[in-house]
Coordinates of C-alpha atoms and ligand atoms in Angstrom, one line a residue:
M1440 CA 182.7 120.5 149.7
K1441 CA 182.5 122.9 152.6
K1442 CA 185.9 124.2 153.9
Q1443 CA 186.9 122.0 156.8
W1444 CA 188.0 125.0 158.9
W1445 CA 187.9 122.9 162.1
K1446 CA 191.0 121.0 160.8
E1447 CA 193.1 124.2 161.3
S1448 CA 191.4 125.4 164.5
V1449 CA 192.5 125.4 168.1
V1450 CA 189.5 124.9 170.5
Y1451 CA 189.3 126.3 174.1
Q1452 CA 186.9 124.6 176.5
I1453 CA 185.0 126.8 179.0
Y1454 CA 183.3 125.2 182.0
P1455 CA 181.0 128.1 182.7
R1456 CA 180.4 127.4 186.4
S1457 CA 184.1 127.9 187.1
F1458 CA 185.2 130.4 184.5
M1459 CA 184.3 133.9 185.7
D1460 CA 181.6 135.2 188.0
S1461 CA 180.3 138.7 187.1
N1462 CA 177.6 139.2 189.8
G1463 CA 179.2 138.0 193.0
D1464 CA 177.0 134.9 193.6
G1465 CA 180.1 132.7 193.5
I1466 CA 179.0 131.0 190.3
G1467 CA 180.6 131.7 186.9
D1468 CA 178.2 133.1 184.3
I1469 CA 177.8 134.4 180.7
Q1470 CA 178.5 138.0 181.5
G1471 CA 181.7 136.7 183.1
I1472 CA 182.6 134.9 179.9
I1473 CA 182.0 138.1 177.9
S1474 CA 184.4 140.0 180.2
K1475 CA 187.2 137.5 179.3
L1476 CA 186.8 137.3 175.5
D1477 CA 189.8 139.7 175.0
Y1478 CA 191.9 137.3 177.0
L1479 CA 190.9 134.4 174.7
Q1480 CA 191.5 136.5 171.6
E1481 CA 195.0 137.3 173.0
L1482 CA 195.7 133.6 173.5
G1483 CA 194.8 133.2 169.8
I1484 CA 192.2 130.4 169.9
D1485 CA 189.6 130.0 167.1
V1486 CA 186.7 128.1 168.7
V1487 CA 185.1 128.0 172.2
W1488 CA 183.5 124.7 173.3
L1489 CA 181.1 125.9 176.0
S1490 CA 180.0 123.2 178.4
P1491 CA 176.2 123.2 179.0
V1492 CA 174.5 126.5 179.9
Y1493 CA 170.9 125.2 179.5
D1494 CA 168.4 125.1 182.3
S1495 CA 169.4 122.4 184.8
P1496 CA 169.0 121.5 188.5
N1497 CA 172.8 120.9 188.4
D1498 CA 172.8 117.4 189.8
D1499 CA 175.7 116.9 187.3
N1500 CA 176.5 120.6 186.8
G1501 CA 174.5 121.2 183.7
Y1502 CA 174.9 117.7 182.1
D1503 CA 171.3 117.1 183.4
I1504 CA 169.2 119.4 181.2
S1505 CA 165.6 120.3 182.2
D1506 CA 165.0 122.7 179.3
Y1507 CA 167.2 122.5 176.1
R1508 CA 166.0 125.9 174.8
N1509 CA 166.5 128.1 177.8
I1510 CA 169.6 129.4 179.6
M1511 CA 170.2 128.3 183.2
H1512 CA 169.1 131.2 185.5
E1513 CA 172.4 131.2 187.4
F1514 CA 174.3 131.7 184.2
G1515 CA 172.1 134.6 182.9
S1516 CA 169.5 135.2 180.2
M1517 CA 169.1 134.3 176.5
A1518 CA 169.9 138.0 175.9
D1519 CA 173.2 137.5 177.7
W1520 CA 173.8 134.4 175.5
E1521 CA 173.0 136.3 172.3
E1522 CA 175.4 139.1 173.4
M1523 CA 178.1 136.6 174.1
L1524 CA 177.7 134.9 170.7
G1525 CA 177.9 138.3 169.0
E1526 CA 181.0 139.3 171.0
M1527 CA 182.7 136.0 170.1
H1528 CA 181.9 136.3 166.4
K1529 CA 183.1 140.0 166.5
R1530 CA 186.5 138.6 167.6
G1531 CA 186.6 135.8 165.0
I1532 CA 185.9 133.2 167.7
K1533 CA 183.4 130.5 166.8
L1534 CA 181.0 128.9 169.4
V1535 CA 180.5 125.1 169.8
M1536 CA 177.7 124.2 172.2
D1537 CA 177.4 121.0 174.3
L1538 CA 174.8 118.6 173.0
V1539 CA 173.7 116.3 175.9
V1540 CA 171.1 114.0 174.4
N1541 CA 171.9 110.5 175.7
H1542 CA 169.8 111.6 178.7
S1543 CA 167.9 114.6 180.1
S1544 CA 167.3 115.8 183.6
D1545 CA 164.4 114.0 185.5
E1546 CA 163.0 117.6 185.9
H1547 CA 162.6 117.9 182.1
A1548 CA 158.9 118.3 181.1
W1549 CA 159.2 115.2 179.0
F1550 CA 160.2 113.0 182.0
I1551 CA 157.7 114.6 184.3
E1552 CA 155.0 113.5 181.7
S1553 CA 156.6 110.2 181.0
R1554 CA 156.5 109.0 184.6
K1555 CA 152.9 109.9 185.0
S1556 CA 151.5 106.8 183.4
K1557 CA 152.4 103.9 181.1
E1558 CA 150.0 105.3 178.5
N1559 CA 151.4 108.8 178.6
V1560 CA 152.4 110.1 175.1
Y1561 CA 155.9 110.8 176.5
R1562 CA 156.3 107.3 178.1
E1563 CA 158.4 106.1 175.2
Y1564 CA 160.8 109.1 175.3
Y1565 CA 162.6 107.2 178.1
I1566 CA 163.6 103.6 178.8
W1567 CA 161.1 102.0 181.2
R1568 CA 161.2 98.3 182.1
E1569 CA 159.4 96.1 184.7
G1570 CA 161.6 94.6 187.4
K1571 CA 162.9 91.1 187.2
D1572 CA 162.5 88.7 190.2
G1573 CA 161.8 91.7 192.4
K1574 CA 165.0 93.4 191.3
E1575 CA 166.2 95.8 188.6
P1576 CA 165.5 94.8 184.9
N1577 CA 169.2 93.9 184.5
N1578 CA 172.5 94.1 186.4
W1579 CA 174.0 97.2 184.7
E1580 CA 176.1 99.5 186.9
S1581 CA 175.7 103.3 186.6
V1582 CA 178.9 105.2 185.7
F1583 CA 178.2 107.1 188.9
S1584 CA 178.0 104.0 191.1
G1585 CA 175.2 101.7 192.1
S1586 CA 172.5 100.3 189.7
A1587 CA 171.8 102.0 186.3
W1588 CA 168.0 101.6 187.1
K1589 CA 165.8 103.5 189.5
Y1590 CA 162.4 102.2 190.6
D1591 CA 159.5 104.7 190.2
D1592 CA 156.5 103.8 192.2
Q1593 CA 154.1 106.1 190.3
T1594 CA 153.8 103.3 187.6
G1595 CA 155.7 100.5 189.4
E1596 CA 158.5 100.3 186.8
Y1597 CA 162.2 101.1 186.6
Y1598 CA 163.9 103.7 184.3
L1599 CA 167.4 103.5 182.9
H1600 CA 170.0 106.0 184.0
L1601 CA 173.6 105.3 182.9
F1602 CA 174.7 108.3 184.9
S1603 CA 173.0 109.8 187.9
Q1604 CA 169.5 108.9 189.0
K1605 CA 168.5 112.4 187.9
Q1606 CA 169.7 111.7 184.4
P1607 CA 167.2 109.3 182.8
D1608 CA 168.4 107.9 179.4
L1609 CA 166.4 109.1 176.4
N1610 CA 165.0 106.4 174.2
W1611 CA 166.6 106.9 170.7
E1612 CA 164.6 103.9 169.3
N1613 CA 161.7 106.4 169.3
P1614 CA 161.6 108.4 166.1
Q1615 CA 159.4 111.1 167.7
L1616 CA 162.2 111.7 170.3
R1617 CA 164.8 111.8 167.6
S1618 CA 162.8 114.4 165.7
E1619 CA 162.5 116.5 168.9
I1620 CA 166.3 116.4 169.3
Y1621 CA 166.9 117.4 165.7
D1622 CA 164.4 120.3 166.0
M1623 CA 166.3 121.5 169.1
M1624 CA 169.6 121.3 167.3
K1625 CA 168.2 123.4 164.5
F1626 CA 167.0 126.0 167.1
W1627 CA 170.6 126.6 168.2
L1628 CA 172.2 126.3 164.7
D1629 CA 169.6 128.9 163.4
K1630 CA 170.8 131.2 166.2
G1631 CA 174.2 131.1 164.6
I1632 CA 176.3 128.6 166.6
D1633 CA 179.1 126.9 164.8
G1634 CA 178.7 123.3 166.0
F1635 CA 178.3 120.8 168.8
R1636 CA 180.3 118.7 171.2
M1637 CA 178.2 115.6 171.7
D1638 CA 178.1 114.2 175.2
V1639 CA 178.6 110.4 175.3
I1640 CA 177.0 110.2 171.9
N1641 CA 178.1 106.6 171.3
F1642 CA 175.9 105.5 174.2
I1643 CA 172.5 106.4 172.5
S1644 CA 172.0 103.0 170.8
K1645 CA 171.4 100.2 173.2
V1646 CA 171.4 96.5 172.4
P1647 CA 167.8 95.3 172.1
G1648 CA 166.6 93.4 175.1
L1649 CA 169.1 95.2 177.4
P1650 CA 170.7 91.9 178.4
D1651 CA 172.6 91.3 181.7
A1652 CA 176.3 92.0 181.5
P1653 CA 178.8 89.3 182.4
N1654 CA 179.6 89.4 186.1
P1655 CA 182.3 86.9 186.8
E1656 CA 183.2 88.5 190.1
G1657 CA 179.6 88.4 191.3
K1658 CA 179.6 92.1 192.0
P1659 CA 176.3 93.8 192.9
Y1660 CA 176.3 95.4 189.4
A1661 CA 178.5 95.1 186.3
S1662 CA 179.5 97.4 183.5
G1663 CA 177.0 97.1 180.7
H1664 CA 179.4 99.0 178.3
D1665 CA 179.3 96.1 175.8
Y1666 CA 175.5 96.7 175.4
F1667 CA 175.3 100.4 175.0
M1668 CA 178.7 101.6 173.7
N1669 CA 178.9 101.9 169.9
G1670 CA 175.6 100.1 169.8
P1671 CA 173.8 98.4 166.8
R1672 CA 172.0 101.6 165.4
I1673 CA 174.6 104.2 166.3
H1674 CA 175.7 104.9 162.7
E1675 CA 172.1 104.9 161.5
F1676 CA 171.2 107.5 164.1
L1677 CA 174.2 109.7 163.4
Q1678 CA 173.7 109.5 159.6
E1679 CA 170.1 110.5 160.1
M1680 CA 171.1 113.4 162.4
N1681 CA 173.6 114.5 159.7
E1682 CA 171.1 114.2 156.9
K1683 CA 168.3 116.0 158.8
V1684 CA 170.4 118.7 160.5
L1685 CA 174.1 118.9 160.3
S1686 CA 174.5 118.7 156.5
R1687 CA 172.3 121.8 156.2
Y1688 CA 174.8 124.0 158.2
D1689 CA 178.5 124.8 158.3
A1690 CA 178.8 123.1 161.6
M1691 CA 181.8 121.4 163.4
T1692 CA 181.0 118.3 165.3
V1693 CA 183.0 116.3 167.9
G1694 CA 181.5 113.2 169.5
E1695 CA 182.6 112.3 173.0
M1696 CA 183.0 108.5 172.8
P1697 CA 184.2 106.5 175.8
G1698 CA 185.6 103.2 174.6
V1699 CA 185.9 104.1 170.9
T1700 CA 188.7 102.5 168.9
P1701 CA 190.6 104.0 165.9
E1702 CA 188.8 101.5 163.6
E1703 CA 185.4 102.6 164.9
A1704 CA 186.5 106.3 164.8
E1705 CA 187.2 105.9 161.1
L1706 CA 183.5 104.9 160.7
Y1707 CA 182.4 108.0 162.7
T1708 CA 184.7 110.5 161.1
G1709 CA 185.5 109.3 157.6
N1710 CA 184.9 112.0 155.0
D1711 CA 182.4 109.7 153.1
R1712 CA 180.6 108.7 156.2
N1713 CA 178.5 111.8 156.7
E1714 CA 178.4 111.4 160.5
L1715 CA 180.8 113.5 162.6
N1716 CA 184.0 115.5 162.0
M1717 CA 186.0 114.1 164.9
V1718 CA 185.7 112.1 168.2
F1719 CA 187.1 112.4 171.8
Q1720 CA 188.7 109.0 172.5
F1721 CA 189.5 107.9 176.0
E1722 CA 192.3 105.3 175.7
H1723 CA 195.1 107.8 176.6
M1724 CA 192.9 108.9 179.6
D1725 CA 192.8 105.4 180.9
V1726 CA 196.6 104.8 180.8
D1727 CA 196.8 105.3 184.6
S1728 CA 193.7 103.2 185.4
G1729 CA 194.0 99.6 186.6
A1730 CA 191.7 96.7 186.1
G1731 CA 189.3 98.2 188.6
G1732 CA 188.7 101.2 186.4
K1733 CA 189.4 104.9 186.9
W1734 CA 189.7 104.9 190.7
D1735 CA 192.1 102.0 190.6
V1736 CA 195.1 104.3 190.1
I1737 CA 198.3 102.8 188.6
P1738 CA 201.5 104.6 187.7
F1739 CA 201.4 106.0 184.2
D1740 CA 203.7 104.2 181.7
L1741 CA 205.1 106.5 179.0
P1742 CA 205.7 103.7 176.4
K1743 CA 202.0 102.8 176.8
L1744 CA 200.9 106.4 176.4
K1745 CA 203.1 106.7 173.3
E1746 CA 201.7 103.5 171.8
I1747 CA 198.1 104.6 172.3
L1748 CA 198.6 108.1 170.8
T1749 CA 200.6 106.7 167.9
K1750 CA 197.9 104.2 167.2
W1751 CA 195.4 107.1 166.9
Q1752 CA 197.8 109.3 164.8
T1753 CA 198.6 106.6 162.3
G1754 CA 195.1 104.9 162.5
L1755 CA 193.2 108.0 161.3
H1756 CA 195.9 109.6 159.1
G1757 CA 194.3 110.2 155.7
K1758 CA 191.1 108.4 156.8
G1759 CA 189.5 110.4 159.6
W1760 CA 190.4 113.2 162.0
N1761 CA 191.8 113.3 165.5
S1762 CA 190.9 115.5 168.4
L1763 CA 193.9 116.2 170.6
Y1764 CA 193.4 116.8 174.4
W1765 CA 195.1 116.2 177.7
N1766 CA 192.4 118.0 179.8
N1767 CA 188.7 118.6 180.1
H1768 CA 186.2 119.1 182.9
D1769 CA 186.2 115.3 183.7
Q1770 CA 190.0 114.8 183.8
P1771 CA 192.6 115.7 186.4
R1772 CA 195.1 118.5 185.4
V1773 CA 197.7 117.1 183.0
V1774 CA 200.7 118.9 184.7
S1775 CA 199.9 117.0 187.9
R1776 CA 199.0 113.8 186.1
F1777 CA 201.8 113.3 183.5
G1778 CA 204.1 116.2 184.4
N1779 CA 205.8 117.5 187.6
D1780 CA 203.6 120.2 189.1
S1781 CA 206.1 121.3 191.7
E1782 CA 209.8 122.0 190.9
Y1783 CA 209.3 121.6 187.1
R1784 CA 205.7 122.9 186.7
V1785 CA 206.4 125.4 184.0
E1786 CA 208.8 123.3 182.0
S1787 CA 206.7 120.2 182.1
A1788 CA 203.5 122.1 181.3
K1789 CA 205.2 123.6 178.2
M1790 CA 206.6 120.2 177.2
L1791 CA 203.2 118.4 177.5
G1792 CA 201.6 121.2 175.5
T1793 CA 204.2 120.9 172.8
L1794 CA 204.0 117.1 172.6
L1795 CA 200.2 117.4 172.0
H1796 CA 200.1 120.5 169.8
M1797 CA 202.7 119.2 167.3
M1798 CA 200.5 116.2 166.5
Q1799 CA 198.0 115.7 163.7
G1800 CA 194.4 116.7 164.6
T1801 CA 192.5 119.6 166.3
P1802 CA 193.9 120.5 169.7
Y1803 CA 191.6 121.4 172.6
I1804 CA 192.8 123.6 175.5
Y1805 CA 190.9 123.3 178.8
Q1806 CA 190.5 126.5 180.8
G1807 CA 193.5 127.0 183.0
E1808 CA 195.7 124.5 181.1
E1809 CA 197.4 127.5 179.5
L1810 CA 198.3 128.7 183.0
G1811 CA 199.6 125.3 184.2
M1812 CA 196.9 125.1 186.8
T1813 CA 197.3 122.0 189.0
N1814 CA 195.2 119.5 190.8
V1815 CA 193.9 120.4 194.2
R1816 CA 193.8 118.7 197.6
F1817 CA 190.8 119.4 199.8
E1818 CA 191.3 117.8 203.2
S1819 CA 187.6 116.9 203.7
I1820 CA 185.3 115.0 201.4
D1821 CA 182.7 117.7 202.3
D1822 CA 184.7 120.2 200.3
Y1823 CA 184.2 118.1 197.1
Q1824 CA 181.2 118.7 194.9
D1825 CA 181.3 116.3 192.0
I1826 CA 178.5 113.7 192.1
E1827 CA 180.8 111.0 190.5
T1828 CA 183.2 111.5 193.4
L1829 CA 180.6 111.8 196.2
N1830 CA 178.8 108.6 195.0
M1831 CA 182.0 106.7 194.7
F1832 CA 183.2 107.8 198.2
K1833 CA 179.9 106.7 199.8
E1834 CA 180.0 103.3 198.0
K1835 CA 183.6 102.6 198.9
V1836 CA 183.1 103.5 202.5
Q1837 CA 180.1 101.1 202.6
E1838 CA 182.4 98.5 201.1
G1839 CA 184.8 99.1 204.1
K1840 CA 187.6 100.9 202.2
A1841 CA 189.8 103.3 204.3
P1842 CA 188.6 106.9 203.7
E1843 CA 192.3 108.0 203.4
D1844 CA 192.8 105.6 200.5
I1845 CA 189.7 106.8 198.8
M1846 CA 190.8 110.4 199.3
A1847 CA 194.1 109.5 197.6
S1848 CA 192.3 108.4 194.5
I1849 CA 190.2 111.5 194.5
Y1850 CA 193.3 113.7 194.7
T1851 CA 194.7 111.9 191.6
K1852 CA 191.6 111.4 189.4
G1853 CA 188.7 113.4 190.8
R1854 CA 186.9 115.7 188.4
D1855 CA 186.8 118.6 190.9
N1856 CA 190.6 118.9 190.1
A1857 CA 189.5 120.5 186.8
R1858 CA 186.6 122.5 188.3
T1859 CA 188.3 124.7 190.8
P1860 CA 187.7 128.3 189.7
M1861 CA 189.8 129.8 186.9
Q1862 CA 192.7 131.8 188.5
W1863 CA 192.6 135.3 187.0
N1864 CA 194.8 137.2 189.5
A1865 CA 196.3 137.2 193.0
T1866 CA 193.4 139.0 194.7
E1867 CA 191.0 137.1 196.9
N1868 CA 189.4 134.1 195.2
A1869 CA 191.8 134.6 192.4
G1870 CA 189.6 137.4 191.0
F1871 CA 187.0 134.7 190.0
T1872 CA 184.3 136.1 192.3
A1873 CA 183.6 138.9 194.7
G1874 CA 181.5 136.4 196.6
T1875 CA 182.0 132.9 198.0
P1876 CA 183.0 130.6 195.2
W1877 CA 180.7 127.5 194.7
L1878 CA 183.9 125.4 194.9
Q1879 CA 187.0 126.5 196.7
V1880 CA 189.8 128.1 194.7
N1881 CA 193.1 126.2 194.5
P1882 CA 195.3 127.9 197.2
N1883 CA 198.2 128.3 194.7
Y1884 CA 196.4 131.0 192.8
K1885 CA 198.7 133.7 194.2
A1886 CA 201.5 132.3 192.1
I1887 CA 199.5 130.7 189.3
N1888 CA 197.1 133.2 187.6
A1889 CA 196.4 134.8 184.3
E1890 CA 197.5 138.4 185.2
A1891 CA 201.0 137.2 186.3
A1892 CA 201.2 134.9 183.2
M1893 CA 200.4 137.6 180.7
K1894 CA 203.1 139.9 182.2
D1895 CA 205.7 137.1 182.0
P1896 CA 207.1 136.5 178.5
Q1897 CA 208.4 133.1 179.7
S1898 CA 205.0 132.0 181.0
I1899 CA 203.1 128.9 179.9
F1900 CA 200.4 131.3 178.5
H1901 CA 202.8 132.9 176.1
F1902 CA 204.2 129.5 175.2
Y1903 CA 200.8 128.2 174.3
K1904 CA 200.2 131.3 172.3
Q1905 CA 203.3 130.4 170.3
L1906 CA 202.1 126.8 169.8
I1907 CA 198.8 128.1 168.4
E1908 CA 200.6 130.5 166.1
L1909 CA 203.0 127.7 164.9
R1910 CA 200.0 125.6 163.9
K1911 CA 198.7 128.4 161.7
M1912 CA 202.0 129.0 160.0
N1913 CA 203.0 125.3 159.4
P1914 CA 200.6 123.0 157.5
I1915 CA 202.9 120.1 158.4
I1916 CA 201.5 120.3 161.9
P1917 CA 197.8 119.7 161.2
Y1918 CA 198.3 117.6 158.0
G1919 CA 201.7 115.8 158.2
S1920 CA 202.3 112.1 158.7
F1921 CA 203.5 110.8 162.1
E1922 CA 206.3 108.4 163.0
L1923 CA 207.2 107.6 166.6
L1924 CA 210.9 107.2 167.4
H1925 CA 212.3 105.0 170.3
G1926 CA 208.8 103.8 171.2
D1927 CA 210.0 101.7 174.1
H1928 CA 212.2 104.4 175.6
P1929 CA 210.9 104.9 179.2
T1930 CA 211.3 108.6 179.4
L1931 CA 211.9 110.1 175.9
Y1932 CA 208.9 111.0 173.7
A1933 CA 210.2 111.6 170.2
Y1934 CA 208.5 111.6 166.9
I1935 CA 208.9 112.9 163.3
R1936 CA 206.2 114.6 161.2
R1937 CA 206.6 114.7 157.4
Y1938 CA 204.7 116.8 154.8
E1939 CA 205.5 117.9 151.3
G1940 CA 209.3 117.5 151.8
E1941 CA 209.4 119.1 155.2
E1942 CA 210.1 117.4 158.5
L1943 CA 209.5 118.2 162.2
L1944 CA 211.5 116.5 164.8
V1945 CA 209.8 116.7 168.2
V1946 CA 211.7 115.4 171.3
G1947 CA 210.5 115.6 174.9
N1948 CA 212.2 114.4 178.1
V1949 CA 209.4 113.2 180.3
S1950 CA 211.4 112.9 183.5
N1951 CA 213.2 114.8 186.3
E1952 CA 216.6 113.5 185.0
T1953 CA 218.6 114.6 182.0
G1954 CA 218.0 112.6 178.8
L1955 CA 220.0 111.8 175.7
F1956 CA 218.4 111.7 172.3
E1957 CA 220.1 109.9 169.4
A1958 CA 218.3 109.8 166.1
P1959 CA 217.9 106.2 164.9
E1960 CA 220.3 105.1 162.1
D1961 CA 217.7 105.3 159.4
V1962 CA 216.6 108.8 160.4
K1963 CA 218.8 111.5 158.8
I1964 CA 218.4 115.1 160.2
N1965 CA 219.2 117.8 157.6
E1966 CA 221.7 119.5 160.0
E1967 CA 222.6 122.4 157.7
E1968 CA 219.0 123.4 157.0
K1969 CA 217.5 122.6 160.5
R1970 CA 216.2 125.3 162.8
I1971 CA 214.6 125.3 166.2
L1972 CA 210.8 125.9 165.9
I1973 CA 210.2 126.0 169.7
S1974 CA 212.0 125.1 172.9
N1975 CA 211.0 125.4 176.5
Y1976 CA 214.6 126.0 177.6
G1977 CA 215.2 128.8 175.1
V1978 CA 217.7 126.6 173.1
E1979 CA 219.0 128.7 170.3
K1980 CA 222.4 127.3 169.5
M1981 CA 222.4 125.0 166.5
E1982 CA 224.0 122.0 168.2
S1983 CA 223.5 118.8 166.4
A1984 CA 219.9 117.5 166.2
Q1985 CA 221.1 114.0 165.4
R1986 CA 222.3 113.6 169.0
F1987 CA 221.7 115.9 171.9
E1988 CA 221.2 116.0 175.7
L1989 CA 217.9 117.2 177.2
K1990 CA 217.4 118.8 180.6
P1991 CA 214.6 117.6 182.9
W1992 CA 211.2 118.1 181.1
E1993 CA 213.0 119.7 178.1
V1994 CA 211.2 119.7 174.8
R1995 CA 212.6 120.8 171.4
V1996 CA 211.1 121.0 168.0
Y1997 CA 213.4 121.1 165.0
K1998 CA 212.1 121.9 161.5
Y1999 CA 214.0 121.1 158.3
P2000 CA 214.9 121.5 155.4
Ligands
TEU551 O1 181.2 112.3 180.4 C1 181.1 110.9 179.9 C2 181.8 110.0 180.8 O2 181.9 108.9 180.6 C3 182.4 110.7 182.0 O3 181.6 110.2 183.0 C4 183.8 110.4 182.1 O4 184.2 109.2 181.5 C5 184.1 110.1 183.6 O5 183.4 111.2 184.3 C6 185.5 110.1 183.9 O6 185.7 110.0 185.2 C7 180.2 113.1 179.9 C8 180.4 114.5 180.5 O7 181.7 115.0 180.0 C9 180.5 114.4 182.0 O8 180.8 115.6 182.6 C10 179.1 114.0 182.4 O9 179.1 113.8 183.8 C11 178.6 112.7 181.7 O10 178.9 112.7 180.3 C12 177.1 112.6 181.8 O11 176.5 113.6 181.1
CA552 CA1 177.5 134.6 188.8

């Protein structure tokens, strides 16, 4: 069996538009990435997950692809991409590309053909339906607000778009379409990439008939998640993809799966399943979302977060594999979301990083997380760029919501929080661009930037570097078992890892107050043999690990025997 190198890897996600601009047009690009590979090598990461760099009109910043085999002009050329891959491999860094095949752009040649006529050979590459009673074919809501259907008067039918109107869903029921996707995947794997992150891959199988969703509140549209999430043929499609493509390469795969449960994840990632290596689950990312969904912000509840992550740690242990993440290009910055991004920004960022990186699975670091980059507050909605945010704002204003209330939810959960340019140094625009950035830089870049972090041995950057090194030196971290301690404690996050006679005790104080940890009666710490593996307050003295006080946002990891 191929070595499962991805189980011992740490992955760094690059959102190319915001990473580094090399030619002064204010947009990150591939030459910019190449210029920062030494920085990534210094951090010690093993794999880069690169968000889409394919040709795109950028309605959803590259997640609307108009040519799967060409590089977006703004990002550079195929020659630049080949140079980047070579430079990554030279440094021992693998490259995982983003596979966005639940939908394409409406500017893709396939869709341009498909919409021309009902008889067009490409018609069945997409999901076209006649209207019903003069309305959309069903009542599904788009993830980006409004109906999930758009009427196209060229042929008098509607097409499905679970996301933006410029992201028509591909029809995976069509074997010809599937074969085109597999050929495209081989095109990139044959160029030498090391795997794929698969965008909303558990949406590709829809329930036949595309039935209306329950709509008890009589809303204009309702979530159709039950009819396209983890659908009836999803395992068949992924096993076919594995058989026809993935099994022929040494490729890492991670499926982005909104709504997936640990039980389903076992089916997607089990060794004997021949589907994917791991999945991105979303349960812990919905812990501060109320009944109204993402924008219905509720205070995050630590016991609930602990319960969710524990369910995934124990649910997949020995059966499948976890991905571990706090951040990506769709999520607000974790130090602002679950930490304290003002008086305890450094301590809380280090603590959150430790809590995640000491768990079982493959950790993902999102660009800037290693610097403790924070959320941003732009005063005007005009300063925001994300289509999900802009569509939601428009819809809620039309519903009569107060703009300041809508802005408050954007400050907390908006995706642009993660997309402000990477903060490289304290020069203008944080050294990201010599031009005008496509999205404003977070004004706190003078204090929070890579140059300052690399010079400061106490920085979050150097702490993340230690976390990555510890994973390599301690098999207990990727492979050990997981037991949560004090699950209902409102502010302590404590757990034990066990592996081949070794134990790790991880204790974090998720609060602005001091905390007291006392090991439960049945947990015996080997006091004589214990040692501190890592601490964000530089704790050296060997005070008891059975019972100790923690400062605000303090984390300690003890290893014994
Ligand atoms: O995201 C899938 C998805 O559901 C996201 O829309 C996410 O749940 C939501 O934005 C949280 O607010 C993937 C990509 O990661 C995202 O950037 C794309 O916009 C989306 O698919 C469509 O390709
Ligand atoms: Ca550029």
